[in-house]
CSV table of C-alpha atoms in Angstrom, one decimal:
chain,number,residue,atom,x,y,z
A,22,UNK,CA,128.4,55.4,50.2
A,23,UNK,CA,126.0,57.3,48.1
A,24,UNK,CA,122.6,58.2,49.9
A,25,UNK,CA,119.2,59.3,48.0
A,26,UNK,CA,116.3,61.3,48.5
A,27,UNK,CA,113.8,59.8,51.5
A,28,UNK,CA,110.1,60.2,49.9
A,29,UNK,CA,107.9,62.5,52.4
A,30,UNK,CA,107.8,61.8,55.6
A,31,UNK,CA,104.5,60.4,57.5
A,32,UNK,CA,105.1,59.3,60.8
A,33,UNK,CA,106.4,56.4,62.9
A,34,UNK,CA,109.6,56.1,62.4
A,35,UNK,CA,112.8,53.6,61.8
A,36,UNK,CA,113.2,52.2,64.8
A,37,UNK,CA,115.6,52.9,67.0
A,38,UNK,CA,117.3,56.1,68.3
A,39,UNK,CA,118.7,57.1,71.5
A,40,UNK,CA,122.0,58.8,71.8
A,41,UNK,CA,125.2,58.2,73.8
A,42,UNK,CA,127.9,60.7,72.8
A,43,UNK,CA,127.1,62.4,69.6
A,44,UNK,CA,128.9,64.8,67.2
A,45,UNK,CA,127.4,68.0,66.6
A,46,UNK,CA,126.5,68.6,63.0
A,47,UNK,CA,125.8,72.4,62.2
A,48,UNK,CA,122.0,72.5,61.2
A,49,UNK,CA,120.7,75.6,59.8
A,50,UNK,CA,118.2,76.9,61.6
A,51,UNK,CA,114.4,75.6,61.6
A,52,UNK,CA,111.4,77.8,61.5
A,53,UNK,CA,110.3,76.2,64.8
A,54,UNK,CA,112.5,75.9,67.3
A,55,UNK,CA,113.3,72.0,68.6
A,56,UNK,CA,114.1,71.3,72.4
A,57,UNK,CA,117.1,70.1,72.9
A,58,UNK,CA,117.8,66.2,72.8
A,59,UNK,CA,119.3,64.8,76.3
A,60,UNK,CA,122.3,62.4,76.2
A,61,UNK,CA,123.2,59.8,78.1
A,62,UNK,CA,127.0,59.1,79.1
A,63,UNK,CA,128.1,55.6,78.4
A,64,UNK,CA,131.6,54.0,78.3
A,65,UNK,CA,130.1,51.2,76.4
A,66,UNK,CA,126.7,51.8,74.5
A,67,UNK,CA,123.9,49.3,73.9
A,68,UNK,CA,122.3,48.2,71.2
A,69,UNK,CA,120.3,50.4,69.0
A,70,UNK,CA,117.2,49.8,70.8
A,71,UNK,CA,118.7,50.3,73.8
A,72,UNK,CA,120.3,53.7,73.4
A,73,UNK,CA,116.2,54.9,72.0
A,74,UNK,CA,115.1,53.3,75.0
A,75,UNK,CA,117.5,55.0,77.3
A,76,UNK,CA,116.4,58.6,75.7
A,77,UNK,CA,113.4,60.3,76.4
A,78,UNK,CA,113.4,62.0,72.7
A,79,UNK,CA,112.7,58.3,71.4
A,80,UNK,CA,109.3,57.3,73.4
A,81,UNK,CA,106.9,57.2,70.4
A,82,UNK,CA,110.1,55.1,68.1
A,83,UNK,CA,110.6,53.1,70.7
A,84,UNK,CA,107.2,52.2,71.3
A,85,UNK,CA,106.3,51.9,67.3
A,86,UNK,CA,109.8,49.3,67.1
A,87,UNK,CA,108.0,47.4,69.7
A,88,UNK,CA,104.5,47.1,68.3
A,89,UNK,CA,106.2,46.3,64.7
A,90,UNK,CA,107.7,43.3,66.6
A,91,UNK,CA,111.3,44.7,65.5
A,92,UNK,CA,112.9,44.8,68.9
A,93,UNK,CA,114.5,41.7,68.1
A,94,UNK,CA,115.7,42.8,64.6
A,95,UNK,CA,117.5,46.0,65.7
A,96,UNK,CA,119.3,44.8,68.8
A,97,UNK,CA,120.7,41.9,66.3
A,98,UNK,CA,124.1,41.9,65.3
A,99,UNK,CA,123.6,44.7,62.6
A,100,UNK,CA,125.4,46.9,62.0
A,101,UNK,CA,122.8,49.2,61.0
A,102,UNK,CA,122.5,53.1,60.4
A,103,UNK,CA,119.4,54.2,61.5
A,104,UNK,CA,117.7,57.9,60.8
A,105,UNK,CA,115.6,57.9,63.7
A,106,UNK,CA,112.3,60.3,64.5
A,107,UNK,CA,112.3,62.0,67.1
A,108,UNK,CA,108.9,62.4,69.5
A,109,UNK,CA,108.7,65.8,68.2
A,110,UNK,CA,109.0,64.5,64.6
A,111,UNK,CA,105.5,62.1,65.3
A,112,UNK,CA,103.9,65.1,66.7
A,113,UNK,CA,104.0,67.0,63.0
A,114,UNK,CA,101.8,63.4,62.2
A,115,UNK,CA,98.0,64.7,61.5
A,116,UNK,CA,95.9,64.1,64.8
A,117,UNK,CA,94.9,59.8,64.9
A,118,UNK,CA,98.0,59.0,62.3
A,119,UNK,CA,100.4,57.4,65.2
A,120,UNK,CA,97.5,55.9,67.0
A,121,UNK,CA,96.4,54.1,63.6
A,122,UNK,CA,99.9,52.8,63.2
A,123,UNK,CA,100.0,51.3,66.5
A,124,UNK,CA,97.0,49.2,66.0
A,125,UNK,CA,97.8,45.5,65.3
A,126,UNK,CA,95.9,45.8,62.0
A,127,UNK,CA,98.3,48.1,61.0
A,128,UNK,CA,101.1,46.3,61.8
A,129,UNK,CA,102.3,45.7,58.3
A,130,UNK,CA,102.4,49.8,57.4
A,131,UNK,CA,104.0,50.4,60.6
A,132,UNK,CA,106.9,48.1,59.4
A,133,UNK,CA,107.4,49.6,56.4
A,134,UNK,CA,107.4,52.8,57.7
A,135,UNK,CA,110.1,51.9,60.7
A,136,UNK,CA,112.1,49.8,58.0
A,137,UNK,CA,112.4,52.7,55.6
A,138,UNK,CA,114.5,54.3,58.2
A,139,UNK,CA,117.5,51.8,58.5
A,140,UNK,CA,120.2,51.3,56.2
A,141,UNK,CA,121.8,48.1,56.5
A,142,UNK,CA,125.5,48.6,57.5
A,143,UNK,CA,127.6,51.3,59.5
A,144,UNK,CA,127.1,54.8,57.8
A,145,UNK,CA,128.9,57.8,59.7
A,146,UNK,CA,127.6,61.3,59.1
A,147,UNK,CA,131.2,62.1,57.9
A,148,UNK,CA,130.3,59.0,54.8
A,149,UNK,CA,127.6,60.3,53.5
A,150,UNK,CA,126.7,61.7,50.0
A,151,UNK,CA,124.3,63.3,48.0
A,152,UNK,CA,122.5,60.8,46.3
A,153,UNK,CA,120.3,57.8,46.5
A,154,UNK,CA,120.7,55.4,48.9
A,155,UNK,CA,118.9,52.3,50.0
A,156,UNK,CA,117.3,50.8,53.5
A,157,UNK,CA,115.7,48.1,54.1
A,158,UNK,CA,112.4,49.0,52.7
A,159,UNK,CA,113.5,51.1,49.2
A,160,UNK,CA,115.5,54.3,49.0
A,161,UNK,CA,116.1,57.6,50.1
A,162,UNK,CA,117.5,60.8,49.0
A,163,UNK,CA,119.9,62.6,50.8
A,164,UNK,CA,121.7,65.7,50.2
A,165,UNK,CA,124.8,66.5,52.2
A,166,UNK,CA,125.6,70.3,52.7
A,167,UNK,CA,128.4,72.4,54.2
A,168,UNK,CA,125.7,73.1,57.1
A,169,UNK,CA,123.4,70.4,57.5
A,170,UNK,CA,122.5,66.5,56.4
A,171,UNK,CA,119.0,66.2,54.6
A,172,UNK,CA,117.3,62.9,54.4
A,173,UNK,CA,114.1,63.4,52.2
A,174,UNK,CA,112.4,65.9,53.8
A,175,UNK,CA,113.8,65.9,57.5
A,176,UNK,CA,116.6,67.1,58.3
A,177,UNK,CA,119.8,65.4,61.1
A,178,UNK,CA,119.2,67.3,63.8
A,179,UNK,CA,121.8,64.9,66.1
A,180,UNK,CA,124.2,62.7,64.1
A,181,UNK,CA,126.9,59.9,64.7
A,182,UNK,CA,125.3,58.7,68.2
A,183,UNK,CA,127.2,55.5,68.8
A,184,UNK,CA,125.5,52.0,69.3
A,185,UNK,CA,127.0,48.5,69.7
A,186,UNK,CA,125.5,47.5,66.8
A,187,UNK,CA,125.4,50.3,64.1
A,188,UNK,CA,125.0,54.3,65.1
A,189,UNK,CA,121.9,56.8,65.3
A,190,UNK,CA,120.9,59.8,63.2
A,191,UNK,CA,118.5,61.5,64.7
A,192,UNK,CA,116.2,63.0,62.5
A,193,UNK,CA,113.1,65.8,62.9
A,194,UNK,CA,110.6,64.0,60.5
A,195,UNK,CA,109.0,60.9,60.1
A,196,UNK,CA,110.0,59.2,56.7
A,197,UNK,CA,106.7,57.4,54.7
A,198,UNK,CA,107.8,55.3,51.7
A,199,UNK,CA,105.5,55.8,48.7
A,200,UNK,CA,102.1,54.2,48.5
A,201,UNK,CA,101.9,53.5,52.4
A,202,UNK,CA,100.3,56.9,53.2
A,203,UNK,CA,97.6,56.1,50.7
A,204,UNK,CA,97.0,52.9,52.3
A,205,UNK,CA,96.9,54.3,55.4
A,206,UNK,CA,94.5,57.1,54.6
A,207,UNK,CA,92.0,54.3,52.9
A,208,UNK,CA,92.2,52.1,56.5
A,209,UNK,CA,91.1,55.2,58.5
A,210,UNK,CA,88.1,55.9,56.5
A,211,UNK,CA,85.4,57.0,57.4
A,212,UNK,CA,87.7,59.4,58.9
A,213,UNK,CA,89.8,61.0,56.1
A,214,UNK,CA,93.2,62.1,56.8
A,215,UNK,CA,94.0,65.2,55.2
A,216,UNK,CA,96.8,67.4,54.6
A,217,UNK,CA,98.7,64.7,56.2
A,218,UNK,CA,101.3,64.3,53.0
């Protein structure tokens, strides 16, 4: 399956990310150091949403699936591939960004935001490919090499984490399709958002 380039990242999410057993992907090393992401044990994982909700790292996804109303969505039958923020990936957000997305005006943003995260289908770290390659809410750009996964600007800091219903990338951005950072920036006004992409 052929993967393309995630546009900049912005904040909330894809919903969805926890981890059960992962496999370690070599990532080259970041200029800021990331803690490292807890996993849980399972025989038999949950859904997506549950194996977020299970992990600590997830908090801020889980709670941004939840106020999109996609709970329902992502424990569905699937499968689904999701590259999922970690809480440390929402914290590079500008100050008010997250906050903004959780209000139930912005419900519609904070959608498409999560939505651009998930790739319909079952895509292992071990499938992927340079190249475009779509999610529910338009496409991405990934670039797969010898050390690390890329997906727009974030990189896969965890990969492969196994759910009942599709499997986990955990990734240290938050992934913005085009035009909804705009949008977002002209709903905060008077209170500009700067710098933020």
């Amino acid at each position: 399956m052929t993967v393309q380039p995630f546009s900049q990242s912005l904040m909330v999410l894809a919903a969805v990310m926890g981890l059960g057993g992962a496999i370690a992907l070599p990532v080259q090393a970041e200029p800021q150091p990331q803690a490292p992401i807890q996993v849980a044990q399972a025989e038999t994982p949950g859904t997506i949403v549950d194996v977020a909700s299970g992990n600590e790292a997830f908090e801020t996804l889980v709670a941004a699936v939840q106020a999109a109303g996609l709970v329902e969505t992502l424990s569905g039958e699937g499968p689904f591939t999701v590259f999922a923020p970690t809480d440390e990936a929402f914290a590079e957000l500008p100050d008010g960004v997250v906050d903004a997305l959780l209000k139930p005006e912005n419900r519609d943003l904070l959608t498409e935001i999560l939505t651009y995260h998930v790739v319909p289908g079952e895509v292992m770290s071990s499938d992927l490919e340079t190249g475009p390659v779509e999610t529910l809410n338009g496409g991405l750009a990934v670039r797969v090499d010898p050390d690390k996964v890329v997906v727009n600007n974030g990189s896969v800091i965890m990969p492969d984490v196994p759910a009942s219903n599709g499997v986990i990338h955990a990734i240290n951005r938050v992934l913005i399709p085009a035009g909804v950072a705009d949008e977002l920036a002209s709903r905060m006004q008077p209170e500009p958002i700067r710098g933020l992409w």
